[in-house]
Amino acid sequence: MMSIFGCSGCFKRLFLGQSYNNTPVNLSNISPAVQIDASKIGIDIVVVKQGQRVCGSGGALACAPIAQDKAYFEIKVQSSGKWCVGLATCNYNPQGELGQCGQSWALKDDGSVTHNGEEKHKTSISLDEGDVIGCTYDHVELVFYKNGSPLGIHVDGIKGTVYPAFYVDEGAILDTIFTGFYHAPPSGFHELMIEQDLL
């Protein structure tokens, strides 16, 4: 088990003659930097597992926009039902389904890709419970993957600042994954970084 000692402990020991508090810090309880933003979720959404799992009914946005050149994130479909994954602007209304407005772009559980309520693409590859869906975005196109392999569908023409976005209904449960991926990101793509990390 890893122990972390704060700088205040070093100061107290060196200058005040006090001893270290060598109580280990449980790192598993530290929340990841990127997670679901509790202020940007539908009223019937439940967020658990330190901001990483969504269930209930409605949409949710990540706490950070995609600010870097090439970003990658994943979901794992823990329970089937109606679900979507994609991108949305901060103007997306999380009470509505992802991809049904002009502020969101989404891959749906039926394999269709929608924006503004219109189906843009559809894959014949089935998307099932237990699958890991990856998403890459490079400010030119949003590309989707299933269990590490490209689905052959993408969305382009996305404008403005966008956030990873998710939607669940009818019993679907999604785990959002922003680091520690199941599948290696494609070459040049990296985990989502918060803007301070880019400096």
Tab-separated table of N, CA and C in Angstrom, residues 10 17 25 68 81 86 99 104 128 188 198:
chain	number	residue	atom	x	y	z
A	10	CYS	N	6.484	17.589	6.518
A	10	CYS	CA	7.924	17.850	6.395
A	10	CYS	C	8.280	19.140	7.126
A	17	GLY	N	10.013	20.410	15.124
A	17	GLY	CA	10.425	19.258	15.906
A	17	GLY	C	9.351	18.199	16.072
A	25	VAL	N	-2.516	7.055	3.003
A	25	VAL	CA	-3.685	7.603	2.338
A	25	VAL	C	-4.165	6.560	1.352
A	68	GLN	N	-7.817	19.534	-25.988
A	68	GLN	CA	-6.586	19.112	-26.662
A	68	GLN	C	-6.871	18.745	-28.113
A	81	GLY	N	-30.188	-1.601	-22.694
A	81	GLY	CA	-31.345	-0.723	-22.637
A	81	GLY	C	-31.130	0.306	-23.723
A	86	GLY	N	-21.409	10.128	-27.177
A	86	GLY	CA	-20.941	11.048	-28.208
A	86	GLY	C	-20.434	12.339	-27.616
A	99	GLY	N	-28.196	13.430	-29.420
A	99	GLY	CA	-28.302	13.294	-30.873
A	99	GLY	C	-29.613	13.790	-31.446
A	104	SER	N	-25.881	18.181	-30.099
A	104	SER	CA	-25.292	16.886	-29.728
A	104	SER	C	-25.176	15.952	-30.922
A	128	ASP	N	-23.647	-4.643	-27.914
A	128	ASP	CA	-24.270	-5.471	-26.901
A	128	ASP	C	-23.780	-5.156	-25.491
A	188	GLY	N	-1.635	8.646	-31.496
A	188	GLY	CA	-1.764	10.092	-31.395
A	188	GLY	C	-2.879	10.572	-30.485
A	198	LEU	N	-2.897	21.039	-19.884
A	198	LEU	CA	-2.363	21.309	-21.200
A	198	LEU	C	-1.248	22.337	-21.171
